[in-house]
Amino acid sequence: MFDFPDHFLPPICSIQRYGEAQVCFSSRRTQGPSLYHSQKFFDWKSSYCRIPHQSLCTSINASGQQLQSEPEAHDSASIWRAISASLDAFYRFSRPHTVIGTALSIVSVSLLAVQSLSDLSPLFFTGLLQAVVAALFMNIYIVGLNQLFDIEIDKVNKPTLPLASGEYTPATGVAIVSIFAAMSFGLGWAVGSQPLFWALFISFVLGTAYSINLPYLRWKRFAVVAALCILAVRAVIVQLAFFLHIQTFVFRRPAVFTRPLLFATGFMTFFSVVIALFKDIPDIEGDRIFGIRSFSVRLGQKKVFWICVGLLEMAYSVAILMGATSTSLWSKTATIAGHSVLAAILWSSARSVDLTSKVAITSFYMFIWKLFYAEYLLIPLVR
């Protein structure tokens, strides 16, 4: 019926070994009449069709998949490493200890306007969130601008910051601070709260004048003026403006300067002076090289260190006296006990600091920020 010429028939043997299919080809030349060839062909074809293909296909697919998944896995890992590195760089650029301090201070001061549990409403939390987000955007602008104009100094004092280390170019830094300043003002304008907008605007002006290198500006070069800038933002603007944002804009109540608010403003005046003085102690080497006449450069690290500790102990003493005059028993107990514990911890920690070690001084500076956070947890308890 079919006339097949002489040819090589490829008998196939399927051998299952270690879960893999092996295909065998024979070079034996077949001979005989064409009908015989045809019959053998159909016998071979029928036999081949009964060979399980799954193992062969699975092995080939699995092998192919493995070859393709390796570069895909490598690309995926590279992408995640790039994302992780970018987030880490931005985290360091934002100076997280200042971000935490700003957020905690605004929440704490806003709670001073709460008169009853009914005030803790969605309206309050919305107004609080608007204030915190706008302030954090401005905070990133201020610390980022300072890094832009301190690149050479930070190569000595803080070489791990993204601009100093080269992870960010100056153009990237400019783009980030510009975007965050615009977002801060945009949100403040959209909210429509005058206390909030003025807090952002004054912080912007003082933060810019503190860092930017223009005639009559770059106030950080002058120790007293630099301290006043930090004091104005941390002690006055944060306490008064954000309290008034909640009191007058969110709750629609008249502006009243309460006893706890005045205490918070006075206490944070001491604390802001301490932060302004202490932040330059670890940076004395770079400040001296680049002509920044900080108190640490002028008076020496040891003297400024103990001035800072003394100021904080004075502030805690005033806070204890403030608690003693409270008419509320729970407020009196919390204020006296809380500030007594913090004062004792401060004194014990200060005595163990090695003033010849930059690492130890920097660690103690971060400890002061933790005391700053702790104070904002106590302030809402003052009544």
XYZ file of C-alpha atoms in Angstrom:
383
model
C 0.000 0.000 0.000
C 2.740 2.462 0.979
C 6.078 2.336 -0.744
C 8.814 3.370 1.707
C 12.368 3.488 0.401
C 15.277 2.212 2.368
C 15.864 4.451 5.408
C 17.037 4.538 8.954
C 14.301 3.680 11.409
C 14.767 5.355 14.747
C 13.734 2.795 17.311
C 13.280 4.632 20.608
C 13.752 3.217 24.023
C 12.378 5.045 27.048
C 14.466 4.465 30.144
C 13.375 5.931 33.489
C 16.410 6.640 35.577
C 16.616 8.938 38.554
C 13.322 10.475 37.471
C 14.651 11.491 34.052
C 13.789 10.156 30.586
C 16.562 9.108 28.251
C 16.021 8.750 24.495
C 18.076 6.191 22.569
C 18.567 6.158 18.795
C 19.772 3.167 16.779
C 21.784 3.366 13.574
C 20.887 -0.170 12.509
C 19.868 -0.138 8.824
C 16.618 -1.972 8.157
C 16.132 -4.101 5.167
C 13.301 -6.071 3.590
C 10.216 -5.514 1.506
C 8.355 -2.312 1.764
C 5.287 -3.966 3.248
C 7.480 -5.344 6.008
C 8.927 -1.904 6.528
C 5.481 -0.412 6.711
C 4.342 -2.944 9.230
C 7.444 -2.338 11.348
C 6.931 1.381 11.152
C 3.364 1.137 12.377
C 4.432 -1.272 15.094
C 7.134 1.220 16.166
C 4.740 4.142 16.013
C 2.131 2.306 18.040
C 4.747 1.342 20.606
C 6.122 4.905 20.774
C 2.670 6.306 21.377
C 2.417 4.163 24.486
C 5.657 5.596 25.923
C 4.873 7.930 28.848
C 5.824 11.445 27.754
C 5.241 13.144 31.097
C 8.617 12.299 32.539
C 10.479 13.513 29.460
C 8.507 16.718 29.147
C 8.678 17.353 32.851
C 12.442 16.985 32.858
C 12.889 19.256 29.880
C 10.472 21.852 31.261
C 11.963 21.676 34.707
C 15.419 22.079 33.283
C 14.361 24.959 31.100
C 12.507 26.594 33.962
C 15.554 26.333 36.160
C 17.716 27.942 33.521
C 15.228 30.806 33.158
C 14.507 31.301 36.863
C 18.138 31.949 37.803
C 18.454 35.286 35.933
C 14.913 36.192 36.979
C 15.765 35.559 40.633
C 18.984 37.544 40.212
C 17.073 40.482 38.692
C 14.477 40.353 41.473
C 17.174 40.324 44.166
C 18.938 43.251 42.479
C 15.719 45.256 42.393
C 15.035 44.635 46.087
C 18.612 45.542 47.001
C 18.276 48.800 45.066
C 14.967 49.618 46.779
C 16.398 48.767 50.193
C 19.476 50.946 49.574
C 17.296 53.865 48.437
C 15.069 53.638 51.518
C 18.094 53.419 53.802
C 19.669 56.500 52.189
C 16.459 58.498 52.547
C 16.089 57.326 56.150
C 19.530 58.735 56.975
C 18.878 61.889 54.944
C 15.691 62.610 56.914
C 17.565 62.509 60.279
C 15.023 60.196 61.976
C 15.660 61.397 65.524
C 14.376 64.848 64.534
C 11.386 63.328 62.730
C 10.404 61.362 65.844
C 10.881 64.436 68.024
C 8.702 66.592 65.771
C 5.890 64.043 65.600
C 5.886 63.370 69.353
C 5.966 67.060 70.263
C 2.983 67.917 68.056
C 0.916 64.990 69.372
C 1.778 65.873 72.974
C 1.002 69.579 72.667
C -2.212 68.867 70.770
C -3.425 66.701 73.651
C -3.137 69.735 75.950
C -6.158 71.189 74.127
C -8.264 68.118 74.965
C -10.665 68.888 77.799
C -12.725 65.682 77.843
C -12.848 62.249 76.233
C -15.475 63.518 73.802
C -12.799 65.769 72.289
C -10.957 62.663 71.052
C -13.138 62.571 67.960
C -12.426 61.956 64.259
C -12.295 65.743 63.887
C -9.436 65.933 66.395
C -7.460 63.099 64.826
C -7.913 64.545 61.331
C -6.610 67.937 62.446
C -3.734 66.266 64.296
C -2.767 64.174 61.258
C -2.797 67.228 58.994
C -0.493 69.087 61.374
C 1.928 66.178 61.852
C 2.283 65.391 58.137
C 2.774 69.035 57.130
C 5.335 69.534 59.900
C 7.261 66.377 58.990
C 7.499 67.529 55.379
C 8.945 70.836 56.597
C 11.284 69.004 58.973
C 12.761 67.031 56.070
C 13.210 70.262 54.112
C 15.110 71.876 56.987
C 17.454 68.982 57.788
C 18.004 68.306 54.075
C 18.887 71.934 53.341
C 21.380 71.894 56.188
C 23.084 68.838 54.672
C 23.242 70.494 51.244
C 25.296 73.365 52.643
C 27.337 71.176 55.003
C 28.622 68.542 52.571
C 32.319 69.239 53.202
C 31.813 69.558 56.965
C 29.780 66.350 57.089
C 32.576 64.471 55.306
C 34.475 65.032 58.551
C 31.675 65.009 61.141
C 28.998 62.743 59.638
C 30.480 60.825 56.703
C 27.596 58.321 56.582
C 25.026 60.918 55.492
C 23.977 60.391 51.839
C 25.298 63.689 50.482
C 28.591 63.427 52.341
C 29.095 59.805 51.282
C 28.213 60.468 47.646
C 25.064 58.311 47.607
C 23.095 61.452 46.746
C 24.292 64.086 44.322
C 23.653 67.740 45.225
C 21.016 67.824 42.463
C 19.180 64.949 44.146
C 19.330 66.757 47.465
C 17.948 69.956 45.920
C 15.111 68.013 44.310
C 14.163 66.299 47.581
C 14.136 69.442 49.720
C 12.229 71.402 47.055
C 9.548 68.728 46.767
C 9.086 68.428 50.532
C 8.924 72.189 51.048
C 6.274 72.449 48.308
C 4.260 69.571 49.798
C 4.424 71.117 53.272
C 3.179 74.513 52.122
C 0.624 72.903 49.810
C -0.877 70.860 52.629
C -0.806 73.785 55.048
C -2.592 75.983 52.511
C -5.174 73.303 51.703
C -6.003 72.745 55.374
C -6.712 76.453 55.834
C -5.460 76.751 59.433
C -3.661 80.041 60.052
C -1.709 78.790 63.110
C -0.525 75.763 61.118
C 0.477 77.769 58.060
C 2.359 80.367 60.097
C 4.171 77.610 62.013
C 5.334 76.153 58.703
C 6.292 79.531 57.255
C 8.321 80.683 60.290
C 10.049 77.297 60.483
C 10.882 77.585 56.780
C 12.368 81.074 57.190
C 14.435 80.207 60.273
C 15.567 76.855 58.874
C 16.660 78.500 55.628
C 18.461 81.368 57.346
C 20.191 78.870 59.657
C 21.767 76.874 56.817
C 21.893 78.722 53.498
C 25.228 80.286 52.604
C 24.264 83.827 51.567
C 25.309 87.254 52.852
C 23.923 87.943 56.354
C 22.584 84.393 56.542
C 24.017 80.993 57.502
C 23.240 81.829 61.120
C 24.651 78.536 62.337
C 28.089 80.216 62.167
C 27.105 82.324 65.201
C 26.574 80.311 68.367
C 23.958 82.538 70.032
C 21.917 83.112 66.876
C 22.021 79.398 66.022
C 20.741 78.498 69.492
C 17.966 81.092 69.201
C 16.817 79.587 65.881
C 16.462 76.133 67.406
C 14.846 77.546 70.533
C 12.311 79.542 68.513
C 11.172 76.459 66.579
C 11.357 73.734 69.227
C 10.301 75.749 72.282
C 7.920 78.421 70.985
C 6.481 77.595 67.572
C 5.831 73.922 68.228
C 4.179 74.554 71.598
C 2.090 77.606 70.783
C 1.256 77.289 67.087
C 0.238 73.644 67.102
C -1.732 74.067 70.317
C -3.598 76.976 68.720
C -4.164 74.910 65.567
C -6.119 72.350 67.603
C -7.683 74.834 70.018
C -8.893 77.499 67.592
C -9.075 75.797 64.178
C -10.123 72.240 65.038
C -12.194 72.793 68.215
C -13.244 76.366 67.322
C -12.554 77.570 70.854
C -11.010 80.871 71.923
C -7.248 81.045 72.317
C -6.326 80.360 75.923
C -2.788 79.899 77.237
C -3.252 77.259 79.890
C -0.962 76.339 82.778
C 0.220 73.079 81.120
C 0.941 74.967 77.878
C 3.063 77.566 79.657
C 4.904 74.795 81.504
C 5.584 72.970 78.215
C 6.892 76.162 76.601
C 9.175 76.981 79.550
C 10.504 73.453 79.934
C 11.188 73.053 76.228
C 13.042 76.366 76.236
C 15.613 74.734 78.516
C 15.603 71.559 76.467
C 15.987 73.386 73.139
C 18.984 75.309 74.448
C 20.542 72.013 75.553
C 19.979 70.416 72.137
C 21.359 73.497 70.381
C 24.508 73.400 72.523
C 25.027 69.669 72.699
C 24.591 68.885 69.004
C 27.894 70.682 68.289
C 29.944 68.769 70.859
C 30.537 65.693 68.658
C 31.098 67.962 65.625
C 33.851 70.082 67.107
C 36.554 68.790 64.743
C 34.777 69.696 61.498
C 33.381 72.956 62.924
C 36.862 74.091 63.920
C 38.269 73.285 60.459
C 35.519 75.164 58.608
C 35.271 78.155 60.918
C 31.963 77.419 62.676
C 32.325 79.258 65.986
C 30.073 77.043 68.101
C 30.125 77.142 71.897
C 31.981 73.814 71.865
C 34.744 75.348 69.739
C 34.927 78.473 71.910
C 34.517 76.975 75.396
C 35.596 73.359 74.966
C 33.675 70.111 74.929
C 33.851 69.354 78.650
C 32.551 72.730 79.799
C 29.636 72.722 77.325
C 28.805 69.114 78.238
C 28.353 69.921 81.917
C 26.485 73.162 81.154
C 23.966 71.063 79.202
C 23.614 68.526 81.994
C 23.163 71.340 84.543
C 20.462 73.042 82.473
C 18.506 69.814 82.135
C 18.749 69.086 85.861
C 17.433 72.603 86.540
C 14.536 71.986 84.175
C 13.677 68.721 85.925
C 13.784 70.490 89.311
C 11.333 73.127 88.077
C 9.097 70.381 86.696
C 9.077 68.611 90.080
C 8.098 71.870 91.803
C 5.404 72.358 89.174
C 4.012 68.935 89.935
C 4.054 69.609 93.667
C 1.731 72.608 93.190
C -0.812 70.681 91.121
C -4.302 70.288 92.596
C -4.756 66.929 90.868
C -3.352 63.984 92.824
C -2.728 61.774 89.791
C -1.058 64.643 87.918
C 1.065 65.519 90.956
C 2.202 61.921 91.388
C 2.990 61.372 87.704
C 4.834 64.682 87.298
C 6.982 64.350 90.420
C 7.801 60.666 89.969
C 8.403 60.902 86.214
C 10.768 63.868 86.372
C 12.608 62.519 89.418
C 13.351 59.287 87.579
C 14.511 61.116 84.434
C 16.746 63.447 86.468
C 18.379 60.489 88.229
C 18.939 58.607 84.960
C 20.462 61.710 83.365
C 22.927 62.263 86.209
C 23.966 58.613 86.349
C 24.492 58.443 82.574
C 26.389 61.758 82.394
C 28.944 60.654 84.994
C 29.878 57.579 82.958
C 30.515 59.352 79.625
C 34.052 59.309 78.252
C 34.476 62.884 77.025
C 37.536 61.939 74.974
C 35.482 59.540 72.815
C 33.445 60.936 69.937
C 31.410 57.720 69.849
C 30.510 58.053 73.532
C 29.560 61.738 73.178
C 27.424 61.039 70.108
C 25.703 58.198 71.951
C 24.938 60.518 74.870
C 23.560 63.123 72.461
C 21.107 60.526 71.140
C 20.279 59.698 74.769
C 19.319 63.345 75.300
C 16.902 63.029 72.385
C 15.353 60.035 74.161
C 14.883 62.213 77.250
C 13.282 64.760 74.922
C 10.827 62.093 73.724
C 10.114 61.007 77.295
C 9.288 64.568 78.327
C 6.628 64.820 75.654
C 5.047 61.696 77.114
C 4.858 63.430 80.505
C 3.648 66.862 79.339
C 0.011 65.776 78.682
C -0.133 64.572 82.317
C 0.648 68.058 83.668
C -2.561 69.670 84.973
